[in-house]
Short mmCIF file of C-alpha atoms and ligand atoms in Angstrom, two decimals:
data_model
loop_
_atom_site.label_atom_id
_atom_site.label_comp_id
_atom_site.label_asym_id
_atom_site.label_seq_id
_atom_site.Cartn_x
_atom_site.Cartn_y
_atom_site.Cartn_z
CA UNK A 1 23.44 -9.80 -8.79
CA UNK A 2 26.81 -7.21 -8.57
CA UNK A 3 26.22 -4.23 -8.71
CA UNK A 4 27.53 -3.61 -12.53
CA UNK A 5 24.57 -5.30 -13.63
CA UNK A 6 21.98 -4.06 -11.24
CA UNK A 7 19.03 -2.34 -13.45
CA UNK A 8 17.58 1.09 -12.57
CA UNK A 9 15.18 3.31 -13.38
CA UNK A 10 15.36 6.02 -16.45
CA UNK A 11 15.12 9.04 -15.42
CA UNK A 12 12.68 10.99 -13.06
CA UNK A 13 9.37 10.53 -14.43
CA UNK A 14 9.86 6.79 -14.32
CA UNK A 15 11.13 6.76 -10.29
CA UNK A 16 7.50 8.35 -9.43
CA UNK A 17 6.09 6.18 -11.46
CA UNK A 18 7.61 3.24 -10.36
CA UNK A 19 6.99 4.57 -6.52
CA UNK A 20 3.73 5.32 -6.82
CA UNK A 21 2.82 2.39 -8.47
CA UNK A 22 4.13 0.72 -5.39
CA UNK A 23 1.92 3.16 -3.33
CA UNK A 24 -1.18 3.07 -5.05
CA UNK A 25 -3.09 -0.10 -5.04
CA UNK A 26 -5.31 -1.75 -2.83
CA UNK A 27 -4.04 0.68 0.27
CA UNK A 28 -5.93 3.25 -1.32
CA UNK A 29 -8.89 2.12 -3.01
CA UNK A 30 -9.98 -0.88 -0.84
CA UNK A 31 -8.64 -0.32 2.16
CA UNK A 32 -9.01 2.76 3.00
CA UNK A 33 -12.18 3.22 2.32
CA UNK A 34 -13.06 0.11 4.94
CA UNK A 35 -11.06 1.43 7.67
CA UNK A 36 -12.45 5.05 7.46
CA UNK A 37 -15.63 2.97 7.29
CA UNK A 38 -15.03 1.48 10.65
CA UNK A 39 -13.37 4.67 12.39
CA UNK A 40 -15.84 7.45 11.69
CA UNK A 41 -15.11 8.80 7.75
CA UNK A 42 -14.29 12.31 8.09
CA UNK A 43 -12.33 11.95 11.36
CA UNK A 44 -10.56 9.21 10.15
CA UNK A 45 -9.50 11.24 6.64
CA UNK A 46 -8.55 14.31 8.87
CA UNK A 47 -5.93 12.34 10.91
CA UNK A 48 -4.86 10.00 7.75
CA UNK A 49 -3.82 13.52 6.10
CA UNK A 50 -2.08 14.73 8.92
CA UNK A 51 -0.16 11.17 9.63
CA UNK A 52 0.80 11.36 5.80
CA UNK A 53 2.66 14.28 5.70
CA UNK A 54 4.03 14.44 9.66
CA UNK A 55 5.21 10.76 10.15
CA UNK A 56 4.65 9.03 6.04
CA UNK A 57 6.21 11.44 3.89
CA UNK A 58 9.42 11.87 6.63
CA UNK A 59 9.65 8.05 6.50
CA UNK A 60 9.69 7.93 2.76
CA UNK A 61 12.56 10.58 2.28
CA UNK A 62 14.58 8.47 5.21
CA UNK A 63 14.56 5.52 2.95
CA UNK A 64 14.64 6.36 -0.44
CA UNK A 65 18.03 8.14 1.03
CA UNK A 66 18.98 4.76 2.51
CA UNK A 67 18.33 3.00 -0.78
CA UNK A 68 20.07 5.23 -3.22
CA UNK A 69 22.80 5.64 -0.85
CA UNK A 70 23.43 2.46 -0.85
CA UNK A 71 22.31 0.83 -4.02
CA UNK A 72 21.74 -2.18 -2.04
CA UNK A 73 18.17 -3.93 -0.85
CA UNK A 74 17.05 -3.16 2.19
CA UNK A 75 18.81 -5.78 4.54
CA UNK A 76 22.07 -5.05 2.48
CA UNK A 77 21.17 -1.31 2.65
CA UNK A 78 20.86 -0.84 6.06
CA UNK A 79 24.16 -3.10 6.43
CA UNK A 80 26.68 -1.25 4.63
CA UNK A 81 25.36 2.03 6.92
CA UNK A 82 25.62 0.62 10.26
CA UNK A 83 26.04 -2.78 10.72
CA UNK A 84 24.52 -3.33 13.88
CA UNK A 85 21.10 -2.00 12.15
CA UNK A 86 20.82 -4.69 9.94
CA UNK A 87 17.86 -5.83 12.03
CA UNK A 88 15.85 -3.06 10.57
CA UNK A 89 16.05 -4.54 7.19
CA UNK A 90 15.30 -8.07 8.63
CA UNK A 91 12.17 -6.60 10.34
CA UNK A 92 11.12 -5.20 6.10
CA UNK A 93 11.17 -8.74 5.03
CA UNK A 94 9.16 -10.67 7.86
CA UNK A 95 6.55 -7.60 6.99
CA UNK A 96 7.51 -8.28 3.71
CA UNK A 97 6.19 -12.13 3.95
CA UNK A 98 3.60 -11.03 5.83
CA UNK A 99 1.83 -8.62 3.50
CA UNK A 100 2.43 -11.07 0.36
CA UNK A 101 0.52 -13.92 2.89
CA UNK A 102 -2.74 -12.03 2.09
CA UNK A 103 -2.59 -9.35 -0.52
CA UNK A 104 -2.57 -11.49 -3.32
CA UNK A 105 -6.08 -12.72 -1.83
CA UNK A 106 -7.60 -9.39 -2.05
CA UNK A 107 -5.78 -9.14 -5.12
CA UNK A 108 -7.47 -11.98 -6.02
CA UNK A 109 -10.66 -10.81 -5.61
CA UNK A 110 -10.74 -7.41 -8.16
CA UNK A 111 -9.67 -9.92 -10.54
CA UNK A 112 -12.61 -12.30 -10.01
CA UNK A 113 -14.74 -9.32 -10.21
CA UNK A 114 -13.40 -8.36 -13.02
CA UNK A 115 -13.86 -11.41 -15.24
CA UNK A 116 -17.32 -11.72 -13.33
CA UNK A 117 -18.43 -8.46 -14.13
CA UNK A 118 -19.08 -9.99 -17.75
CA UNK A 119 -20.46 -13.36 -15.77
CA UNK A 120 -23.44 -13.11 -13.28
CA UNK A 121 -22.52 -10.29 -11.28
CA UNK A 122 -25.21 -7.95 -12.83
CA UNK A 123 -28.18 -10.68 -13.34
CA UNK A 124 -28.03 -13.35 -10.93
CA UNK A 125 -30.95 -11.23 -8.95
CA UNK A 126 -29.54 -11.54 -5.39
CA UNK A 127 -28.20 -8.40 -4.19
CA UNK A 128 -24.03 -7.97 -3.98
CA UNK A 129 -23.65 -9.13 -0.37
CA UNK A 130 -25.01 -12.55 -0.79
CA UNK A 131 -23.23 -12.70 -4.17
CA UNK A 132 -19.69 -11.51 -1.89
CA UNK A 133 -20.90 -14.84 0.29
CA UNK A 134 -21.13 -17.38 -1.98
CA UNK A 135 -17.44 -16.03 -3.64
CA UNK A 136 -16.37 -16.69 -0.55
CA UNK A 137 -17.24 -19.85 0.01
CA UNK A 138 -16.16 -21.18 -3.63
CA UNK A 139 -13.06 -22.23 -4.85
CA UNK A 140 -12.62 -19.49 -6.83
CA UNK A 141 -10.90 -16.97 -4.12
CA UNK A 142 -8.00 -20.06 -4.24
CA UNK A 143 -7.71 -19.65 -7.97
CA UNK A 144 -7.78 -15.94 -8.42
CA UNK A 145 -5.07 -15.59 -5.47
CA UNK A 146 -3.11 -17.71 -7.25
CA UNK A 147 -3.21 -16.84 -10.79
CA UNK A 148 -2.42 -13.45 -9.18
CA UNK A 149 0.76 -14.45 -7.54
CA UNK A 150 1.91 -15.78 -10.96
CA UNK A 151 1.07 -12.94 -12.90
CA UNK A 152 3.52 -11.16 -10.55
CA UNK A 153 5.98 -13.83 -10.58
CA UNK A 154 6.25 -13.02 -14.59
CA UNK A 155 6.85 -9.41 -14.40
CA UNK A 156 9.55 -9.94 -11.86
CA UNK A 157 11.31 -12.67 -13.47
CA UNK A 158 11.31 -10.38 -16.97
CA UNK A 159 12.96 -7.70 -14.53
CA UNK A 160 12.15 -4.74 -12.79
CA UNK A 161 12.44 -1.60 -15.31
CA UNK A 162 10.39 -3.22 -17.93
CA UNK A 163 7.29 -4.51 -16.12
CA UNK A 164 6.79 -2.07 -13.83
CA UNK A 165 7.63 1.36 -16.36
CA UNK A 166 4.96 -0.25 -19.03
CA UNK A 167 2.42 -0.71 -16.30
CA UNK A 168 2.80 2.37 -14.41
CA UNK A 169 2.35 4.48 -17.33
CA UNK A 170 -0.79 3.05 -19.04
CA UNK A 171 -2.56 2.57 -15.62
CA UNK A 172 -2.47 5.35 -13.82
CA UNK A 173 -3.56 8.00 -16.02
CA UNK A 174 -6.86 5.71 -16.71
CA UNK A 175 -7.45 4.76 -12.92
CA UNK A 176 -7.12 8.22 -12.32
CA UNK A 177 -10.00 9.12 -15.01
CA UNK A 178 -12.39 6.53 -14.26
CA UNK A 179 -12.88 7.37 -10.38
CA UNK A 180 -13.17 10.77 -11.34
CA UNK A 181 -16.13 9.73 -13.34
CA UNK A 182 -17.43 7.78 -10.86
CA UNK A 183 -17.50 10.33 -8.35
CA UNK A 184 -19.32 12.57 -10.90
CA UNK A 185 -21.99 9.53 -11.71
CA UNK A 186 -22.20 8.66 -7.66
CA UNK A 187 -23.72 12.52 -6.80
CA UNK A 188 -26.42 11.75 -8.65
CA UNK A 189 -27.56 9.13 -6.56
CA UNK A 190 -30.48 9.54 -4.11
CA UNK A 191 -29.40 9.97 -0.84
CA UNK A 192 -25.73 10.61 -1.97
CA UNK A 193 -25.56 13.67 0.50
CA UNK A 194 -25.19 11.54 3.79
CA UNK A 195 -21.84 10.31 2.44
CA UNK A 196 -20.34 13.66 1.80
CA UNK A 197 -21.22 14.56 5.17
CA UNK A 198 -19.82 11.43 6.66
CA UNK A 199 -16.66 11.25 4.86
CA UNK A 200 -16.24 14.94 5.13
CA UNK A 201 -17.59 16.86 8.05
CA UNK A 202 -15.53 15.29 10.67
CA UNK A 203 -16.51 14.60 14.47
CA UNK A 204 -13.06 16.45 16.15
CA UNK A 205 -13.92 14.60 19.64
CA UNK A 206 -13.79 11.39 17.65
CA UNK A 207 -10.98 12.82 15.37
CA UNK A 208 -8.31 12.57 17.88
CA UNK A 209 -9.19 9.63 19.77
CA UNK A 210 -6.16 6.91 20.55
CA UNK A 211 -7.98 4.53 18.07
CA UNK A 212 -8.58 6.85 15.19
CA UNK A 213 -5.04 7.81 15.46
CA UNK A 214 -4.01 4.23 15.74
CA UNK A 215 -5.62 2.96 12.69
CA UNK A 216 -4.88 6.55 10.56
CA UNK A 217 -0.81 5.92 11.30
CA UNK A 218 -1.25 2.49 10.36
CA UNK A 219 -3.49 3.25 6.79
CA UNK A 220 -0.51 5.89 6.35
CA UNK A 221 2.23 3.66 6.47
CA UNK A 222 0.34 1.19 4.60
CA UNK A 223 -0.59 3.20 1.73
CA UNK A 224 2.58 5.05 1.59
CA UNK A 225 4.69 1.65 0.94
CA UNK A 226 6.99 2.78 3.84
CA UNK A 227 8.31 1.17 6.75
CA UNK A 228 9.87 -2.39 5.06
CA UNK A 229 12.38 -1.60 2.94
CA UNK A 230 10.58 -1.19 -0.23
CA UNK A 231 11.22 2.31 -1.09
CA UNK A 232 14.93 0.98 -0.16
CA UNK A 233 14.24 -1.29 -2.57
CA UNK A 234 13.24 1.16 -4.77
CA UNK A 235 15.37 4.01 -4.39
CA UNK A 236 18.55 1.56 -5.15
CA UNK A 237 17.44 1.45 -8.56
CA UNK A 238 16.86 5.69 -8.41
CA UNK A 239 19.70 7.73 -10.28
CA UNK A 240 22.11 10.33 -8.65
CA UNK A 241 19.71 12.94 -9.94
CA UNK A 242 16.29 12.03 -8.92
CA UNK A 243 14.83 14.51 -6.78
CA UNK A 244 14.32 12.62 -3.25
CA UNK A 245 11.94 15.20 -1.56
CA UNK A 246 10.30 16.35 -5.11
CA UNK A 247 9.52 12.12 -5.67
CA UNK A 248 8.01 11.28 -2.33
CA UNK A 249 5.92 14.42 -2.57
CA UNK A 250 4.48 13.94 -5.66
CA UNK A 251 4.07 9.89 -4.73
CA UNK A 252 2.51 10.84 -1.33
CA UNK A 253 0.13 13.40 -3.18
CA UNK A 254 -0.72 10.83 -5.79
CA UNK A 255 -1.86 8.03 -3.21
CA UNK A 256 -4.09 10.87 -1.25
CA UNK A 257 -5.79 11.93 -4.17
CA UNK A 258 -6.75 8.31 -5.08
CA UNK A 259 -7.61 7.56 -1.29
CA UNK A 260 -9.31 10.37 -1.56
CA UNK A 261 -11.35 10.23 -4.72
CA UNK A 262 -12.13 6.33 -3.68
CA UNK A 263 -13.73 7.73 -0.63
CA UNK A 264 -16.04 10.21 -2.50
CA UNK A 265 -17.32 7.54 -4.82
CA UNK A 266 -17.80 4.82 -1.96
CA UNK A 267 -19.67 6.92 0.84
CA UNK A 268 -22.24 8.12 -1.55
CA UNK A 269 -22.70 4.80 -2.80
CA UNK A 270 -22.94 3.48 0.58
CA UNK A 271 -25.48 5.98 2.21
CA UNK A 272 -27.57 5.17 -1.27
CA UNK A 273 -27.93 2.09 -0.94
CA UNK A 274 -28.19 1.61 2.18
CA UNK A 275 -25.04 -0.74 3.40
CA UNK A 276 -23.61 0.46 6.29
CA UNK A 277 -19.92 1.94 6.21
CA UNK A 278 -18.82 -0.53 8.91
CA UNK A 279 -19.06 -3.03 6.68
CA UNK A 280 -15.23 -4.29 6.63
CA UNK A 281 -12.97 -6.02 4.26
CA UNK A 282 -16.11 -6.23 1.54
CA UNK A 283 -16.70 -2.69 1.48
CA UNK A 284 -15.62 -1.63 -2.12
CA UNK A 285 -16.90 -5.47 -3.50
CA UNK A 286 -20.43 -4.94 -2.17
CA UNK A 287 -21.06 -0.93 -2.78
CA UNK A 288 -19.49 -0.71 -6.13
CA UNK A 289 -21.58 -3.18 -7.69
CA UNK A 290 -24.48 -1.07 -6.94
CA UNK A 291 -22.78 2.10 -8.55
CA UNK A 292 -22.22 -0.06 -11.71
CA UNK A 293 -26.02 -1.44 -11.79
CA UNK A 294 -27.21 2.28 -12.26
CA UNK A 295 -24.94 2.97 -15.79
CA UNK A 296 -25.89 2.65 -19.35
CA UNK A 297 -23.18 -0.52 -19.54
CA UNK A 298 -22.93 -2.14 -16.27
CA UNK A 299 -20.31 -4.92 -16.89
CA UNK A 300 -18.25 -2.63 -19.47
CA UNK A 301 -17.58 -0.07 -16.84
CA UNK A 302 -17.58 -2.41 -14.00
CA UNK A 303 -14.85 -4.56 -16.05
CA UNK A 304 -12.81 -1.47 -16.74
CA UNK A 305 -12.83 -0.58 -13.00
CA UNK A 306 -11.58 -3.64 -11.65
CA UNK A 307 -9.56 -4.58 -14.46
CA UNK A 308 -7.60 -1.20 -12.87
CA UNK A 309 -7.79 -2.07 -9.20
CA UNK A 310 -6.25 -5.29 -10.26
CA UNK A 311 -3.25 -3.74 -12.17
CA UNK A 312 -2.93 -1.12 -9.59
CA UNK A 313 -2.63 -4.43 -7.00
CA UNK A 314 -0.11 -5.45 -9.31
CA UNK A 315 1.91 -2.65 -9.51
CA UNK A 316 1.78 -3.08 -5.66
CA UNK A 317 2.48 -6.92 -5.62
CA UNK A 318 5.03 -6.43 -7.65
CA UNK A 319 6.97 -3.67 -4.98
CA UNK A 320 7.07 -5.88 -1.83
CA UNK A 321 7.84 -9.18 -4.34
CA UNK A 322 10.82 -7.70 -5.09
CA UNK A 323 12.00 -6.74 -1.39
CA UNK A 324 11.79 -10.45 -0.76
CA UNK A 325 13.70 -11.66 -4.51
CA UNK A 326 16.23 -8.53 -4.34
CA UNK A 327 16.89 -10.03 -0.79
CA UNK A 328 16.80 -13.82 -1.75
CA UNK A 329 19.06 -13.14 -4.37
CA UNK A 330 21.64 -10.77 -3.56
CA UNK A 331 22.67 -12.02 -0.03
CA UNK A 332 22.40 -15.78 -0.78
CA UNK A 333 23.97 -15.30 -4.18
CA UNK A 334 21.02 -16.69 -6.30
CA UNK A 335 19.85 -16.16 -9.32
CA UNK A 336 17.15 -13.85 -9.85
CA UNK A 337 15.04 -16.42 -11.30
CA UNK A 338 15.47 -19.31 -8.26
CA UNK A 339 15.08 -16.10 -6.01
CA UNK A 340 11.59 -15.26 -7.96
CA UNK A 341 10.57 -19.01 -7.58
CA UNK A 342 11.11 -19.24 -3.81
CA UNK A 343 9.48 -15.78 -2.71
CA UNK A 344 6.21 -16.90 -5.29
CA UNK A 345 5.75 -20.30 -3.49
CA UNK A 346 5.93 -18.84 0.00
CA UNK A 347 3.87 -16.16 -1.11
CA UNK A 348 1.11 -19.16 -2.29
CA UNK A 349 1.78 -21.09 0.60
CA UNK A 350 1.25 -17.98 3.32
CA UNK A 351 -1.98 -17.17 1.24
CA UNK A 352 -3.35 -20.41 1.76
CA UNK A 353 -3.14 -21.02 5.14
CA UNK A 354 -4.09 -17.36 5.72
CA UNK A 355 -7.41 -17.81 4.01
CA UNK A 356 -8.46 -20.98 5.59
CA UNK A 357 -7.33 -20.47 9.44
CA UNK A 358 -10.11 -18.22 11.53
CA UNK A 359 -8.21 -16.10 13.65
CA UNK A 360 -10.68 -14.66 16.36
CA UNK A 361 -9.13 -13.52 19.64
CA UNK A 362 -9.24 -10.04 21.31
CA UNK A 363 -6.12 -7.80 20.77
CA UNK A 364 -6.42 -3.92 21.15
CA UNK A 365 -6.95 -2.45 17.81
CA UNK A 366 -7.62 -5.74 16.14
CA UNK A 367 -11.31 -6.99 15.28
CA UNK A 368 -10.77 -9.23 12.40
CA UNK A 369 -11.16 -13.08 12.52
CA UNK A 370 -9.19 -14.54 9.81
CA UNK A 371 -5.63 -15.12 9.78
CA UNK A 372 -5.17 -12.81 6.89
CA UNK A 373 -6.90 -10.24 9.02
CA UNK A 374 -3.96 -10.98 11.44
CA UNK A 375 -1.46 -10.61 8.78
CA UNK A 376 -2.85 -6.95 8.45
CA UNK A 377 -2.74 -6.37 11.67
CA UNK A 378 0.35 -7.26 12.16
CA UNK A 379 1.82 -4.98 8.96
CA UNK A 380 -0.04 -1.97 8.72
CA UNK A 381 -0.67 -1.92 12.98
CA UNK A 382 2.29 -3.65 14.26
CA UNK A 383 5.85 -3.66 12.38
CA UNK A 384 5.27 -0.81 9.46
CA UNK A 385 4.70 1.85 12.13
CA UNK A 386 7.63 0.34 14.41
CA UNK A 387 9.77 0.29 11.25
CA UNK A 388 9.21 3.89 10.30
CA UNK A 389 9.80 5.04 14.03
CA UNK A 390 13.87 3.25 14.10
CA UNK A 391 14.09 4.35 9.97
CA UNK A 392 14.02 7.93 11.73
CA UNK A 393 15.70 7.07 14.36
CA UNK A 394 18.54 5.70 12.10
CA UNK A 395 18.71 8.43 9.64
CA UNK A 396 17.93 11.36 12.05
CA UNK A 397 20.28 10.15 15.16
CA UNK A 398 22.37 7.01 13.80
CA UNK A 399 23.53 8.78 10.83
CA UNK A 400 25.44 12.15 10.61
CA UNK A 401 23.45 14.87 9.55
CA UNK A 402 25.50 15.26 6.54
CA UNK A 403 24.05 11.79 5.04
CA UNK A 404 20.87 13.33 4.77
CA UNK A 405 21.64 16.65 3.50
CA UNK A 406 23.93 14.63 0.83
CA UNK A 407 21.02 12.99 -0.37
CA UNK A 408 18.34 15.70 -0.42
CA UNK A 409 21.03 17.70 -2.70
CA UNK A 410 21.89 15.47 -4.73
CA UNK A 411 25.57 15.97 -2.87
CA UNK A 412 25.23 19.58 -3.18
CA UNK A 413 23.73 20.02 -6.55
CA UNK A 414 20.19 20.88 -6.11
CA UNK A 415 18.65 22.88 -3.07
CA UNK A 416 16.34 21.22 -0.69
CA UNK A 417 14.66 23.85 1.64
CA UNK A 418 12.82 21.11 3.29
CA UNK A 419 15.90 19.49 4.99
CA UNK A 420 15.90 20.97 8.17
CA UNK A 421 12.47 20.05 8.30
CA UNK A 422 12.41 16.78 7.64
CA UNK A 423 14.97 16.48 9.94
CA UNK A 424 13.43 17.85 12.68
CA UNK A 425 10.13 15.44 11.93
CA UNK A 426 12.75 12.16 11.48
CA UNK A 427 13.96 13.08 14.77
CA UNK A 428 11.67 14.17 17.41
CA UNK A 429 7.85 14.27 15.63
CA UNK A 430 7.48 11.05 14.00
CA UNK A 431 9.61 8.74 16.77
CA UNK A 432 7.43 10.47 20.02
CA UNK A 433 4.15 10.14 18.47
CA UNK A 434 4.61 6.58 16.86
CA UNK A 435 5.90 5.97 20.35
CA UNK A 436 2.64 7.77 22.07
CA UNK A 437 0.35 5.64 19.66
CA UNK A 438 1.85 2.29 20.77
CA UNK A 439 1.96 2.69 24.56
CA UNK A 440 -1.45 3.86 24.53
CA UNK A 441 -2.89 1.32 22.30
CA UNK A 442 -1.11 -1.66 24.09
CA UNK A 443 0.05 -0.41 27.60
N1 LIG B 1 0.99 0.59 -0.68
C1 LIG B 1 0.41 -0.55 -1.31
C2 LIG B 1 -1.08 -0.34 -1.38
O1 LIG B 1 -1.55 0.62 -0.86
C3 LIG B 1 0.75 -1.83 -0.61
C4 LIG B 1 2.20 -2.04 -0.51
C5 LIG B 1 3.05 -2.31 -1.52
C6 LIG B 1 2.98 -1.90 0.65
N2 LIG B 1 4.32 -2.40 -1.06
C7 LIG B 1 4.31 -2.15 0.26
C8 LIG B 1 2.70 -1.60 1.95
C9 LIG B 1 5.33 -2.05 1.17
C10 LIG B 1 3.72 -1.52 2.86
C11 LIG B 1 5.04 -1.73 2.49
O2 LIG B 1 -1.79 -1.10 -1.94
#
């Protein structure tokens, strides 16, 4: 596509929509509730808000400026800056494949319990884990990925501003209202109090352990959208006056209040009924459930809620499927629809073999035993952090400093009090301590 008839975004409102539609999804409700799970709840969520806003929200500004700089994607983008760091956009894609090779599964799954949530979910009389189990082992975590991967493959073929806008704008607003409730509804349950105090009373020697940090930076990244290339993506479709710092402020502060509401309906639920937070990957599919059972209309609200998590996926699905069709297209010259085509079978094919091959071997910071868990790994632990560490280093060092205060002004038409700031975190903060957390996870 040139760049006369490259789409963007209307006007403000819509970029934080659109961005925090990326943001919010699965990164927020399902998995961070997990990993807290597994790294101590409050001392996890004390170092997750500190990574956001030292090392995620830094990251974010550095690419929306290489995006809207650019108007390019984010192999293209990093091109026309510096040639010789068109590696960093390479390294967005391969995370890029690697995230759509098992988010679409998990995906998958809010939309089986969705429909299920009217099926046997609330009457089959065998409690949510062993109902979790026997999904599982069905066919229908196949089918539900893939009807997933198509329903994104038809809002990007229709084009970016009008899937994502509608979604964005029905969605959030509700998602937001329904935890809300649920957190009200969940502090009625007995025994609700020991999740408060283990999502929120945090253990400071545990706190700032090398692991807590390691898998905090990680859920940052992750939930942020940052390190790939998709706010690159993103920010090419921005306009000359969006508000850079003002957008990945309010889209940072967005995602923690959802990570953050998910947490205080989970724990509760947890602690009540008894599942412990370590749980993993089934956390939110084996606690909610049991929230649900309690209300006047089980399946209605249980429906909404997942009907939500699934749209919020998509909203999500939809972000990193176009880093891999904005690439496809644009530097091979193809159309947007043969583009769509190729990164929706890969996406089906990675999902497949992700789901069926056990992956069980001892890495530091890894404990998962699927392929897919690997694919995690390797994204949110491996290549997002490393990613967001050389984005820094490229806008903070490669770059002159005048690139950056360009875009944070809107070329000297707003004022941005944060830039020296963010500069300072770009260049020394964010690089040394991603730095720190690798050697001393894998040295
Ligand atoms: N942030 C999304 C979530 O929390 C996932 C996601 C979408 C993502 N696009 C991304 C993560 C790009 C990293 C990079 O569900």
């Amino acid at each position: 596509m040139g760049a006369e008839t490259r789409a963007s975004f209307g006007g403000r409102l819509v970029a934080i929509l659109a961005a925090a539609g990326s943001a919010i999804g699965l990164g927020s409700i399902w998995r961070f509730p997990y990993v807290a799970g597994e790294n101590g709840g409050a001392a996890f969520l004390l170092v997750y808000l500190l990574a956001i806003f030292v090392v995620g929200i830094p990251v974010m500004v550095a690419e929306f400026a290489v995006g809207r700089a650019t108007k390019k994607n984010a192999v293209g983008g990093y091109r026309q800056l510096a040639k010789g760091w068109r590696w960093l956009g390479y390294s967005g894609i391969i995370a890029a494949l690697f995230i759509s090779g098992y988010y679409y599964i998990i995906a998958g799954w809010s939309l089986e319990y969705f429909v299920n949530s009217f099926g046997s979910l609330y009457n089959e009389g065998v409690d949510f884990r062993t109902q979790f189990g026997i999904f599982q082992t069905s066919w229908r975590p196949l089918l539900y990925m893939v009807i997933f991967v198509v329903l994104t493959h038809i809002i990007i073929v229709r084009g970016v501003q009008d899937g994502i806008e509608k979604a964005s704008k029905v969605m959030m607003p509700m998602l937001f209202v329904i935890l809300i409730f649920m957190a009200i509804w969940v502090a009625f349950m007995p025994g609700a109090g020991a999740g408060y105090e283990f999502f929120l009373k945090p253990d400071f020697a545990k706190a700032f352990s090398a692991d807590t940090i390691f898998s905090a930076v990680g859920q940052a990244f992750f939930s942020l959208s940052v390190g790939m290339g998709c706010m690159v993506t993103y920010a090419s479709y921005f306009d000359k006056k969006t508000n850079l710092v003002g957008t990945s402020f309010s889209v940072s502060l967005l995602t923690l209040v959802v990570a953050i509401l998910a947490g205080l309906v989970i724990f509760p639920a947890v602690f009540s009924a008894g599942i412990a937070p370590s749980e993993g990957t089934s956390l939110v599919f084996v606690s909610l459930p049991e929230v649900f059972k309690g209300m006047p209309l089980p399946s209605l609200f249980s429906a909404i809620f997942f009907l939500l998590l699934a749209l919020a996926s998509l909203t999500s699905t939809i972000s990193f499927h176009e880093v891999l069709t904005a690439y496809i297209s644009e530097e091979f010259g193809m159309s947007r629809k043969w583009a769509t085509t190729i990164t929706s079978t890969l996406s089906v094919v990675l999902c497949v073999v992700a789901m069926y091959t056990a992956f069980d071997v001892s890495i530091p910071g890894y404990n998962g035993t699927m392929l897919s868990d690997l694919f995690d790994f390797i994204t949110a632990s491996v290549i997002l952090p490393l990613g967001g560490l050389f984005t820094c280093l490229f806008v903070g060092w490669r770059m002159k400093p005048d690139f950056l205060r360009g875009e944070l002004t809107n070329q000297g038409t707003i004022k941005s009090r944060l830039y020296h700031v963010l500069l300072f975190l770009m260049r020394y903060v964010s690089p040394l301590l991603i730095g720190y957390i690798f050697v001393s996870n894998f040295v």
